[in-house]
Coordinates of C-alpha atoms in Angstrom, one line a residue:
X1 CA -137.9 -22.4 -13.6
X2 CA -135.3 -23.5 -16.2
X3 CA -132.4 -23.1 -13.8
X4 CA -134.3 -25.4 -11.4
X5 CA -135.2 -28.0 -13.8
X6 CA -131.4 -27.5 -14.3
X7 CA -130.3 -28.0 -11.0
X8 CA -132.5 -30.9 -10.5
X9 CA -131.7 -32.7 -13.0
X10 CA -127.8 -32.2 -11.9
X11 CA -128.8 -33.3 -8.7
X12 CA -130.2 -36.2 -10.1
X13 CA -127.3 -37.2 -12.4
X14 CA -124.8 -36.6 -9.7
X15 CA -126.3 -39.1 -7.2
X16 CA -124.7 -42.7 -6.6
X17 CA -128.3 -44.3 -7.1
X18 CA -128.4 -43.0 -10.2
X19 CA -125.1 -43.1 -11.6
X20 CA -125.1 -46.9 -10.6
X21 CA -129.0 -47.3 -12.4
X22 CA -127.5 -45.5 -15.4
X23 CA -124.5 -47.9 -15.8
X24 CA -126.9 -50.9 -15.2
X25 CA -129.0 -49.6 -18.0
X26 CA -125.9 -48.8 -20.7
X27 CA -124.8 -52.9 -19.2
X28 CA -127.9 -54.1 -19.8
X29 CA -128.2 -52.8 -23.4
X30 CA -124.7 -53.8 -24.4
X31 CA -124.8 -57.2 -23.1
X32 CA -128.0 -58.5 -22.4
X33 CA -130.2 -56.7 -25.0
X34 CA -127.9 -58.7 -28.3
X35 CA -128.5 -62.3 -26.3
X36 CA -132.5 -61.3 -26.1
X37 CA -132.1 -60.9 -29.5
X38 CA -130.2 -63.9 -30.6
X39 CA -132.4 -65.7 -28.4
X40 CA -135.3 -64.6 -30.3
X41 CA -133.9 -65.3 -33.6
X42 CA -133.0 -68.6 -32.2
X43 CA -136.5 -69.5 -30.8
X44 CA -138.1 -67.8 -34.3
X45 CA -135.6 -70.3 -36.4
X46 CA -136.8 -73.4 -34.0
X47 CA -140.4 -72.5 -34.5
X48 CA -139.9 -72.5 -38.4
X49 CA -139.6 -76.1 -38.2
X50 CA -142.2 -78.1 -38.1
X51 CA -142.9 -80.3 -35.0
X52 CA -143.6 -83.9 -34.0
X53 CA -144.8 -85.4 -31.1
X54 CA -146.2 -83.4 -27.8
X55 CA -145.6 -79.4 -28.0
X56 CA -146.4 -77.2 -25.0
X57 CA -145.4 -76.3 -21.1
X58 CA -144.5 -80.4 -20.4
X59 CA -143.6 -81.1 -23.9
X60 CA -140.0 -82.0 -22.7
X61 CA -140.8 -84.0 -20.3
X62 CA -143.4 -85.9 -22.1
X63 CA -141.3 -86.3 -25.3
X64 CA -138.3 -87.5 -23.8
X65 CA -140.2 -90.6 -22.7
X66 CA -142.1 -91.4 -25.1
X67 CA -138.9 -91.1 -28.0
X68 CA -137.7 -93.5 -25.4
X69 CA -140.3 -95.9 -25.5
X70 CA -142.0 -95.2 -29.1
X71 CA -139.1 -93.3 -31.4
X72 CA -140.1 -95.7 -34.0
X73 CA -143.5 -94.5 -34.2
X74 CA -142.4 -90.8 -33.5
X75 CA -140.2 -90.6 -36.3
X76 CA -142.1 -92.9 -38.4
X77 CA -144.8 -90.3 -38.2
X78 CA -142.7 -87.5 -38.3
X79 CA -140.7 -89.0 -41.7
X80 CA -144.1 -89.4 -44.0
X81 CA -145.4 -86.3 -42.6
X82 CA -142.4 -83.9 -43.8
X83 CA -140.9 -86.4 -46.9
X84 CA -138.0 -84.8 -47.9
X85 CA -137.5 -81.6 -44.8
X86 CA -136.6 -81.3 -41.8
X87 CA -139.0 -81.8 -38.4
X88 CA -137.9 -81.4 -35.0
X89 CA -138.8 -83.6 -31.5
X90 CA -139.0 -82.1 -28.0
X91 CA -136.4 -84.1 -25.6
X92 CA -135.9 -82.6 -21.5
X93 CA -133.5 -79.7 -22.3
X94 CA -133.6 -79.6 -26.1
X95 CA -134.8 -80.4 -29.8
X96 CA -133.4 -83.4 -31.7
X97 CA -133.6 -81.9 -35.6
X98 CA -134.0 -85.0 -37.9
X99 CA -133.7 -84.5 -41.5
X100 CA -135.3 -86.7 -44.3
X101 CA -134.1 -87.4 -47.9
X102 CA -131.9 -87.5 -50.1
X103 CA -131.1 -84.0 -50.8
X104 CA -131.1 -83.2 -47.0
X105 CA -128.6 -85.9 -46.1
X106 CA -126.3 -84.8 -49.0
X107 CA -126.5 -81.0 -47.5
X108 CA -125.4 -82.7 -44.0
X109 CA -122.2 -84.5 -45.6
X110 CA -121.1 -81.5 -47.7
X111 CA -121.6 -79.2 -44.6
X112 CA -117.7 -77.9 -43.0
X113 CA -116.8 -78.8 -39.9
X114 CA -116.9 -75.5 -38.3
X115 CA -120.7 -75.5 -39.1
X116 CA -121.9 -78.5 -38.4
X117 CA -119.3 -81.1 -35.8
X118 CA -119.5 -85.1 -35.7
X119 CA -117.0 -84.8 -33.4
X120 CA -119.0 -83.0 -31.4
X121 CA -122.6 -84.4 -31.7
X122 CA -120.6 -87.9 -30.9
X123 CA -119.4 -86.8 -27.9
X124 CA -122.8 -85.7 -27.0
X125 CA -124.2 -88.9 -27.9
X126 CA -122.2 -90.5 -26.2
X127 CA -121.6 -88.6 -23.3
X128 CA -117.5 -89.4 -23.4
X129 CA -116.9 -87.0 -20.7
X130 CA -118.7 -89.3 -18.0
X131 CA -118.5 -92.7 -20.7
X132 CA -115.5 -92.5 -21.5
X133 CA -112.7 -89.7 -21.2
X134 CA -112.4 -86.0 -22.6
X135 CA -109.7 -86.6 -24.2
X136 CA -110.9 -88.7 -26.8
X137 CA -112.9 -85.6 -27.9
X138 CA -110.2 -82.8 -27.6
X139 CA -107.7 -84.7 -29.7
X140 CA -109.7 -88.1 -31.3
X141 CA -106.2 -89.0 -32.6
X142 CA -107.2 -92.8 -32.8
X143 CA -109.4 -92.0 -35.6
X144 CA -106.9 -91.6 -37.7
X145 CA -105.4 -94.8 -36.4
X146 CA -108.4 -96.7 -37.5
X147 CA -109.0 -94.8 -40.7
X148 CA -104.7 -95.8 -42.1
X149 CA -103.0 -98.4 -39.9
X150 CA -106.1 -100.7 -39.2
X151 CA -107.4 -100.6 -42.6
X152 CA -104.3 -101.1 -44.3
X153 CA -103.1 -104.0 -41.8
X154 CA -106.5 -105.8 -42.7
X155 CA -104.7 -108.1 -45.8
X156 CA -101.4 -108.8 -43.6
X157 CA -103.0 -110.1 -40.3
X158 CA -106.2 -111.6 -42.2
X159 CA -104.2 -114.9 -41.5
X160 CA -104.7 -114.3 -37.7
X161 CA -108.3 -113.2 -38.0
X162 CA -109.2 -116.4 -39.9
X163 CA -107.5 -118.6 -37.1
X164 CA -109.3 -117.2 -34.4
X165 CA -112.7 -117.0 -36.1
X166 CA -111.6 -121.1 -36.3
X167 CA -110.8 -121.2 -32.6
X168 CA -113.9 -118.9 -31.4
X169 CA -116.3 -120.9 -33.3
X170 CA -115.0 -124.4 -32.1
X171 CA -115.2 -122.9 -28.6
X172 CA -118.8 -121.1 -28.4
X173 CA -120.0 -123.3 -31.1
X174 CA -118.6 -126.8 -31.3
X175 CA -120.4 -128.8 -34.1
X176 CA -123.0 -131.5 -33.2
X177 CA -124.2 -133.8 -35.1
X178 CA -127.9 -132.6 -33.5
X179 CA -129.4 -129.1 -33.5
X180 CA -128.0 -127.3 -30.6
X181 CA -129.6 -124.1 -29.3
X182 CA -127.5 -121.2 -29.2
X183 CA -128.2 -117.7 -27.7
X184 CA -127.5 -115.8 -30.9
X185 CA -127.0 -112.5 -29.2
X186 CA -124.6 -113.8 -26.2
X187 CA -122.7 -115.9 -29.1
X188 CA -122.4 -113.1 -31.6
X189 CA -120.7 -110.8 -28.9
X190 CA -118.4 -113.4 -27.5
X191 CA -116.9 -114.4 -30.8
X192 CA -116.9 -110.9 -32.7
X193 CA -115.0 -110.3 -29.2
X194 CA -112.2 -112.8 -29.7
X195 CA -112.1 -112.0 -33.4
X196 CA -111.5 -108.4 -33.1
X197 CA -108.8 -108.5 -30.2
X198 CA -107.0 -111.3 -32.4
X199 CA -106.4 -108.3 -34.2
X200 CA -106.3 -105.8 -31.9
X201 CA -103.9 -106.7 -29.1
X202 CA -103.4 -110.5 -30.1
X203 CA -102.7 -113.5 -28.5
X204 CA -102.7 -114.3 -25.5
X205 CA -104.7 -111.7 -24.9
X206 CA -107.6 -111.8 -26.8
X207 CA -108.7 -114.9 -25.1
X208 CA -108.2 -113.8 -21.8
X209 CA -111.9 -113.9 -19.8
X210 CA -111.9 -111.2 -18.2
X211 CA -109.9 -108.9 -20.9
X212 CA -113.1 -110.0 -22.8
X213 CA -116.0 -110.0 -20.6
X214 CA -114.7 -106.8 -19.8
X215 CA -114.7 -105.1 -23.2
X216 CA -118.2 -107.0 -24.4
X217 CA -119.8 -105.7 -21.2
X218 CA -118.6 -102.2 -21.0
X219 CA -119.4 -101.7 -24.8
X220 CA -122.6 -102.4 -23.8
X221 CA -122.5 -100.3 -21.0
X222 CA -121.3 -97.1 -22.5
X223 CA -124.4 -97.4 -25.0
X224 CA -126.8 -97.9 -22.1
X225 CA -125.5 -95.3 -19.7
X226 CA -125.2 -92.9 -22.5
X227 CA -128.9 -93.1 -23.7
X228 CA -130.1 -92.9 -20.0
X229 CA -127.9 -89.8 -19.3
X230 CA -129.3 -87.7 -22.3
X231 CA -132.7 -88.3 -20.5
X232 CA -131.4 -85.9 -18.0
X233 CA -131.4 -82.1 -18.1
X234 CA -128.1 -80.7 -18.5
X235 CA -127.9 -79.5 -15.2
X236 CA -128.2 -83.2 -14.1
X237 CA -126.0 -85.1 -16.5
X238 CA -122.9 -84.5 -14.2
X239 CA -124.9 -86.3 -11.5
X240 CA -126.1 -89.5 -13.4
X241 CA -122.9 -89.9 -15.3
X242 CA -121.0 -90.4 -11.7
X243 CA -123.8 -93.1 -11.0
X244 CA -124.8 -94.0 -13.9
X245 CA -121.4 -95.2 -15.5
X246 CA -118.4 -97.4 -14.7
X247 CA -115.3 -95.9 -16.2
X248 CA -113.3 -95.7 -12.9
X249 CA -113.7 -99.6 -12.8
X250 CA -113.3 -100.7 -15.9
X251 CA -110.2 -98.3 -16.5
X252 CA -109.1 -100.2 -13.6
X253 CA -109.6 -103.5 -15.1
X254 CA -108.2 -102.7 -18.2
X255 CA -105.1 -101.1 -16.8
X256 CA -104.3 -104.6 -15.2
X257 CA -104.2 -106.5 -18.8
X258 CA -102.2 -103.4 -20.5
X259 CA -100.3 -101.5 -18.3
X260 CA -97.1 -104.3 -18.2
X261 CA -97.7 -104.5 -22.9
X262 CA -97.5 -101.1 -22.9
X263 CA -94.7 -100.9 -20.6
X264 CA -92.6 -103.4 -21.9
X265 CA -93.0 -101.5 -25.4
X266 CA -92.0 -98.3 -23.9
X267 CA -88.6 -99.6 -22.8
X268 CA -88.3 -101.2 -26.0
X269 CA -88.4 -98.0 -27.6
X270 CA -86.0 -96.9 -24.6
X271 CA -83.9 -99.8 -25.6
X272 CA -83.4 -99.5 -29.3
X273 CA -83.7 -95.5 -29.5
X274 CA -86.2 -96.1 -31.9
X275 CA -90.3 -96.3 -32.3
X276 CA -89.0 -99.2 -35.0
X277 CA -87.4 -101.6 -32.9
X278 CA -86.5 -105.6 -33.7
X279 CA -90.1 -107.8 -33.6
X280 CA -92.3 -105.0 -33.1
X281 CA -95.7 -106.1 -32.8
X282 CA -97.7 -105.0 -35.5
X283 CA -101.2 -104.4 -33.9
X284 CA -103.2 -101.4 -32.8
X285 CA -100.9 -100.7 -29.2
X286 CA -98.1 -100.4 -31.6
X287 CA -100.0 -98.5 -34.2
X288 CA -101.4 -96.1 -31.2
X289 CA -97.7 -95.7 -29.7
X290 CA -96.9 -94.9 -33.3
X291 CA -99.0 -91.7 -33.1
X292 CA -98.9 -90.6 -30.1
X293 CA -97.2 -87.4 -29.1
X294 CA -95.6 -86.8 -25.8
X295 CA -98.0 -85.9 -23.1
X296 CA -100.3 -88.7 -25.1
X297 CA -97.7 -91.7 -24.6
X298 CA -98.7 -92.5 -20.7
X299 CA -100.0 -95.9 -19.9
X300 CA -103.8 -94.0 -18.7
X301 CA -104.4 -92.4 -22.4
X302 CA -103.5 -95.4 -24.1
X303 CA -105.9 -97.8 -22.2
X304 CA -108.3 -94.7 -23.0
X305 CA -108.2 -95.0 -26.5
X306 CA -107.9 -98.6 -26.7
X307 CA -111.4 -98.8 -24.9
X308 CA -113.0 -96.0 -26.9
X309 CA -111.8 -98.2 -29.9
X310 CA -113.1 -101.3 -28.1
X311 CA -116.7 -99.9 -27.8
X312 CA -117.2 -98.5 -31.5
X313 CA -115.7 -102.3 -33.2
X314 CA -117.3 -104.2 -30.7
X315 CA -120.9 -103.3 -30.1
X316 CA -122.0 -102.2 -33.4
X317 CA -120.0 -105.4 -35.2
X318 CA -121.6 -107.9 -33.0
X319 CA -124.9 -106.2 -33.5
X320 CA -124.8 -106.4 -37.1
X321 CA -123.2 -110.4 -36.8
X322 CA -126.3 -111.1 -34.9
X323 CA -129.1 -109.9 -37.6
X324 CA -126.8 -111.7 -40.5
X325 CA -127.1 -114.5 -38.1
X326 CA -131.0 -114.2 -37.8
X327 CA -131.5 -113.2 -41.5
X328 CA -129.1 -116.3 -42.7
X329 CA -131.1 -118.9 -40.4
X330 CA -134.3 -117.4 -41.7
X331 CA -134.0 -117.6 -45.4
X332 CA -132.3 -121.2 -46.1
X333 CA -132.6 -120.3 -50.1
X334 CA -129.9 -118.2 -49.9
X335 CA -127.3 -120.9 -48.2
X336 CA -126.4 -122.7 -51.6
X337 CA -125.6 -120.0 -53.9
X338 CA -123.7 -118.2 -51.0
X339 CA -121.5 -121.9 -50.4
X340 CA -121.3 -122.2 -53.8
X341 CA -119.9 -119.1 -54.6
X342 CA -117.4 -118.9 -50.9
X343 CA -116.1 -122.4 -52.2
X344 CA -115.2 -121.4 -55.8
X345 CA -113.7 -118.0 -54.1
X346 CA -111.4 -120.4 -51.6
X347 CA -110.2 -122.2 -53.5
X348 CA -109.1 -120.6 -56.3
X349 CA -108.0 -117.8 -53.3
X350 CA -107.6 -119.3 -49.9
X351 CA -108.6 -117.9 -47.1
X352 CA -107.3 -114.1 -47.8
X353 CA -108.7 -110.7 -48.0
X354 CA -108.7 -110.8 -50.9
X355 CA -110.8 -114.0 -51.6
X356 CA -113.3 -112.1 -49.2
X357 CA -113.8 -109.1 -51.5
X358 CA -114.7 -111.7 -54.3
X359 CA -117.5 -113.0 -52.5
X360 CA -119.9 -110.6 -54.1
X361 CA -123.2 -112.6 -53.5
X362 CA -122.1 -112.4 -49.3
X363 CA -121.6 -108.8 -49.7
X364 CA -124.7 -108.1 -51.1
X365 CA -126.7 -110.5 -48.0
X366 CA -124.6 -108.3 -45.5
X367 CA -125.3 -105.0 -47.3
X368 CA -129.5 -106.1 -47.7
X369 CA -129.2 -107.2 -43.7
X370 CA -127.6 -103.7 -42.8
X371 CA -130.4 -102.0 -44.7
X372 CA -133.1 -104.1 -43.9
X373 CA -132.5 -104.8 -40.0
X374 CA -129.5 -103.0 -39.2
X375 CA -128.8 -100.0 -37.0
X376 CA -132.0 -98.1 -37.4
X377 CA -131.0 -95.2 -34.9
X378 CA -130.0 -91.8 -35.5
X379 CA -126.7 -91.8 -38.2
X380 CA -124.9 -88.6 -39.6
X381 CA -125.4 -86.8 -36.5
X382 CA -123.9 -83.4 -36.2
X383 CA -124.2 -80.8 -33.7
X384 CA -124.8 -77.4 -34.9
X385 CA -122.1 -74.9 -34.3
X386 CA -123.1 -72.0 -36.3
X387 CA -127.1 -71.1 -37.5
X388 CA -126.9 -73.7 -40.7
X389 CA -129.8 -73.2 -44.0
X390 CA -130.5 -76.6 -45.8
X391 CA -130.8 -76.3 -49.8
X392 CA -134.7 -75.7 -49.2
X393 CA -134.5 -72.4 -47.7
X394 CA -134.8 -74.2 -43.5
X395 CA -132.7 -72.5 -41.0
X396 CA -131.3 -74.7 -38.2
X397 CA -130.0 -72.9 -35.4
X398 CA -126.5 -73.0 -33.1
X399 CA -127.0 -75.4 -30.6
X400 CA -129.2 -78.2 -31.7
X401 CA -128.2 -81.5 -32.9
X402 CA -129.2 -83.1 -36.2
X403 CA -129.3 -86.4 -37.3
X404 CA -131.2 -89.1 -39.8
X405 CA -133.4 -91.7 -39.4
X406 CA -131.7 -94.7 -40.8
X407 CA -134.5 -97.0 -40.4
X408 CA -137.1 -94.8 -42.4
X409 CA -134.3 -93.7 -44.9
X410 CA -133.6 -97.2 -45.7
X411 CA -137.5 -98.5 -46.2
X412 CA -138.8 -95.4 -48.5
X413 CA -140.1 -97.0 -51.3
X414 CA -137.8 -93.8 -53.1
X415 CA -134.9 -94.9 -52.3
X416 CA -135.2 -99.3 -52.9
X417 CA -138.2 -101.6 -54.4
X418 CA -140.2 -102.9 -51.8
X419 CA -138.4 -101.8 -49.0
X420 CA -140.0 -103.9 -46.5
X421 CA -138.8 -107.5 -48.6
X422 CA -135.8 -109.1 -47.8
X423 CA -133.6 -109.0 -50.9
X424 CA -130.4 -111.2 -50.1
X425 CA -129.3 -110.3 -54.0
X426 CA -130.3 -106.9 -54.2
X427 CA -127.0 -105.3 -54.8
X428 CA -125.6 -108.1 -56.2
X429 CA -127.9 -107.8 -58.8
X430 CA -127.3 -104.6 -59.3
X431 CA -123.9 -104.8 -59.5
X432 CA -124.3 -107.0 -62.8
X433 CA -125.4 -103.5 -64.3
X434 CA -123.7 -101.8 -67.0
X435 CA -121.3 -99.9 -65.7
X436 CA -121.7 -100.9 -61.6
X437 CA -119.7 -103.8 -61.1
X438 CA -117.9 -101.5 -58.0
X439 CA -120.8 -100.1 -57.0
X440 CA -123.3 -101.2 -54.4
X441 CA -120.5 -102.8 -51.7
X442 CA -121.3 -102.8 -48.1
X443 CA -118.3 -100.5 -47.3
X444 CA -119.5 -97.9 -49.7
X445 CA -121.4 -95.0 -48.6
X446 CA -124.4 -93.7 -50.6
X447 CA -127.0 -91.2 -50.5
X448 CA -129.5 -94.4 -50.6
X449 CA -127.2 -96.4 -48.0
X450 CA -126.3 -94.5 -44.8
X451 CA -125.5 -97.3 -42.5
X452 CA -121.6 -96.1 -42.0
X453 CA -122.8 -92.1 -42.5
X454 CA -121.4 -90.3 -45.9
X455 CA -118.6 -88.2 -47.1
X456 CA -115.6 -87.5 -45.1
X457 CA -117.1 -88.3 -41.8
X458 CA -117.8 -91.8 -42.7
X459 CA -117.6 -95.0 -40.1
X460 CA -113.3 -95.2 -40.3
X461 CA -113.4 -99.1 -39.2
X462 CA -116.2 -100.0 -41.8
X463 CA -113.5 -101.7 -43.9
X464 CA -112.4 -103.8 -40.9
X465 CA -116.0 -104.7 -39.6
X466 CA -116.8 -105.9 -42.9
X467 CA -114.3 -108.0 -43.8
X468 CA -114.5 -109.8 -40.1
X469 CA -118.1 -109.9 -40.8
X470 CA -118.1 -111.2 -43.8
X471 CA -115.7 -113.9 -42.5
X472 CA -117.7 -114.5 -39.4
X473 CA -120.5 -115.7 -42.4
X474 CA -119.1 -117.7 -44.6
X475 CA -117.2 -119.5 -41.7
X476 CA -120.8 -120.7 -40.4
X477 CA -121.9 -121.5 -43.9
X478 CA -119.3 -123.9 -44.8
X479 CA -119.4 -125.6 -41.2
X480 CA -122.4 -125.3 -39.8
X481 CA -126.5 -125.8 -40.8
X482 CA -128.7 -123.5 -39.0
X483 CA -132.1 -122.6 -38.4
X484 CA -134.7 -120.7 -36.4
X485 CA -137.0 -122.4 -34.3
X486 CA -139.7 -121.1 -36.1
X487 CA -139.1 -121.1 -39.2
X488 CA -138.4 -117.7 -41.3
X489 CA -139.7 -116.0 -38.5
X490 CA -137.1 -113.3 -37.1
X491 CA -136.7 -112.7 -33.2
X492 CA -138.5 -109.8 -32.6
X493 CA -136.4 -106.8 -32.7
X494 CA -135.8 -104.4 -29.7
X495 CA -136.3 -100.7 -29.8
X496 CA -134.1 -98.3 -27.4
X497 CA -134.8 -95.2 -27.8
X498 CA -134.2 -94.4 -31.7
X499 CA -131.8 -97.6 -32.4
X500 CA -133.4 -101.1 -33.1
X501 CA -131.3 -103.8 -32.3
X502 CA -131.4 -107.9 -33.3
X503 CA -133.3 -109.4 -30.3
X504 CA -130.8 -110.5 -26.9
X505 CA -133.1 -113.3 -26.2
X506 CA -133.5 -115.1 -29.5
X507 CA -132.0 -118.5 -30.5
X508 CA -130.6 -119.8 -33.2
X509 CA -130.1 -123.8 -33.9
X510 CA -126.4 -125.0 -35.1
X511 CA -125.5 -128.2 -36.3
X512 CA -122.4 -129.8 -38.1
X513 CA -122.9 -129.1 -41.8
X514 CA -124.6 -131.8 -43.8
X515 CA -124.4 -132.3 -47.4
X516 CA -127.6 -130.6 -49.3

């Protein structure tokens, strides 16, 4: 019997069925059984975390509309529910991880790149690859433009700034000796437009229509399409980006206006033998040509990164110039001190950078509208490229993406005094402190103050946005009276998704500046 167990079995083993179900069993052991594993540890770390909004079979489904059309309430809920940890939200194809507090956001800022990627969650957010272009995202060179040349640049080309915030406002604006209605949305994009090409690509360019309606629209544009696309299940994205966006276009457009600048500088550079050649522009096509390295110096990348820039300094800029707009016509109590102090600055200063960073009572109204009605959204996002524990013990696995909820984060009663007031001199006030005076500035990050992010990873073109901003202000307040329709009473604000943004249909009435 032995031997014929024996021969059996050797007839077994020797068979091709068998052989191949053998090998298939060794494959399936080495390969599949270690991603049923990580997929379990993956699905036991998710499960750790607490969730908010609908769980089950449809919970996808269900959540991803209804964070689009209640992620205020959602994350609202979700923030006084887990004070201080982490809860997650069911979208169509994955879990948005949002962290609350302090401690939390200071784990996210410390965190190393190869752990947890801004780059990476941005491009996500985003959706560059159908937005925009890949390559802002393999090499985001131009973040490094904006962080040194721009910022630096900001004191010498103030000048220009200055002249067209002038110019804009005479155009868009011209004073009346009545109250004129103004579309405060439509306005605040149009001039933070001109201003920010003044120093971007100068004149004549930035007063070119089309070079402008073409970079206010498709800022707009790249938000929209992008928060419409991460509706869609991955396996869909590639389908609604090709319908959904209008790169090909506007690359088209765009190319018109910059292809013969661009050129012209090449040859230059031809010319001379040298990236420093006579009368050099000094603007950000210079300061990107600068940069650039071979394979990067084509007329195509360029216009790339020059939208990609376009989109981040104009969208969020003219948002925030429309709330300080809105806040500024809806507390008149703050206009004297503010035109008190702008025309002490002035004219001890002029009209300089530096007289801007003296205005301390404007900073702190444009710091107290960015925490009070700006942004709301989703900041310090980061997507999760390695399984990632918080300092209370919570696991966050590969894959997911995390991100704050500015608007909670900046009305917790443990971070400010009565959040929900509108402080024009809140940080101004604190800046008279012992030992603050350089605290408390709207370009400074904080564990309290997350409008620009924290740490390393911080907004790059804050410094710019502010200062052009902050100009944008006290231009109105020294030439213009204005006030809301109703008075004090805001336009309501308008929730997409996770971001709240200063209402598109509200008005705001100008007139020629009377004496008080």
């Amino acid at each position: 019997m032995l031997f014929l167990d024996l021969t059996m079995d050797s007839a077994i083993m020797s068979s091709p069925q068998s052989l191949c179900f053998l090998v298939g069993l060794a494959w399936a052991s080495w390969v599949l059984l270690p991603k049923v594993q990580a997929w379990r540890s993956h699905a036991a770390m998710l499960n750790a975390i607490p969730t908010v909004g609908p769980t089950g079979l449809l919970s996808g489904c269900i959540g991803t509309y209804r964070f689009f059309t209640n992620a205020r309430e959602i994350l609202q809920e979700g923030y006084e529910k887990y004070p201080n940890r982490i809860f997650k939200i069911a979208l169509m194809d994955r879990w948005v991880i949002i962290a609350t507090g302090r401690m939390l956001v200071q784990d996210i800022m410390k965190a190393p790149d190869n752990e947890l990627s801004m780059i990476d969650a941005a491009a996500e957010t985003l959706q560059v690859e159908y937005t925009l272009s890949k390559a802002v995202v393999i090499d985001p060179y131009h973040v490094s433009i904006v962080r040194t040349p721009m910022t630096r640049n900001i004191a010498t080309r103030f000048a220009e700034v200055r002249d067209e915030i002038v110019s804009a406002f005479a155009d868009h604006i011209p004073p009346s000796d009545d109250w004129v209605k103004v579309s405060a949305y439509k306005a605040s994009f149009q001039i933070v437009g001109r201003t920010a090409n003044r120093f971007f690509v100068g004149l004549p360019l930035c007063r070119n229509s089309d070079w402008l309606d073409l970079n206010t629209n498709f800022a707009v544009e790249v938000f929209i399409s992008a928060m419409i696309i991460n509706l869609f299940p991955a396996f869909l994205k590639p389908i609604a980006g090709r319908f959904l966006t209008r790169m090909p276009s506007s690359m088209k457009r765009a190319t018109k206006h910059l292809a013969p600048i661009i050129e012209e500088r090449l040859a230059k550079e031809y010319e001379y033998g040298t990236k420093d050649w006579p009368e050099k522009p000094n603007d950000l096509i210079s300061w990107l040509l600068d940069e650039a390295q071979d394979e990067q110096r084509t007329v195509s990348d360029l216009v790339t990164r020059i939208l990609a820039i376009e989109v981040a300094a104009i969208h969020t800029t003219s948002t925030a110039f429309c709330n300080a707009l809105y806040q500024l016509a809806a507390h008149p109590e703050v206009v004297a001190p503010l035109r008190e102090e702008i025309e002490a600055v002035v004219e001890e200063s002029g009209w300089t950078k530096e007289a801007v960073s003296k205005m301390r009572k404007l900073d702190s109204f444009l710091k107290e509208t960015l925490r009070f009605s700006g942004g709301g959204g989703l900041v310090n996002n980061r997507k999760v490229l390695k399984n990632f524990t918080f300092s209370d013990g919570t696991t966050v696995p590969a894959g997911v993406t995390i991100g704050v909820a500015a608007y909670m984060h900046h009305h917790d009663e443990a971070q400010y005094d009565n959040p929900y007031t509108f402080d024009a001199f809140r940080f101004y006030n604190m800046r008279n402190r012992e030992g603050e005076s350089i605290k408390h500035q709207t370009i400074s990050p904080a564990l309290d103050y997350i409008t620009f992010g924290n740490g390393r990873h911080a907004c790059p073109g804050r410094f710019f946005a502010v200062y052009e901003i902050k100009g944008l202000i006290a231009h109105i307040l020294m030439s213009y009276d204005v006030k809301l329709e109703n008075d004090g009473v805001v336009p309501p604000y308008e929730w997409h998704g996770p971001s709240m943004d200063p209402s598109s249909t509200g008005e705001v009435l100008f007139r020629k500046r009377r004496p008080l």
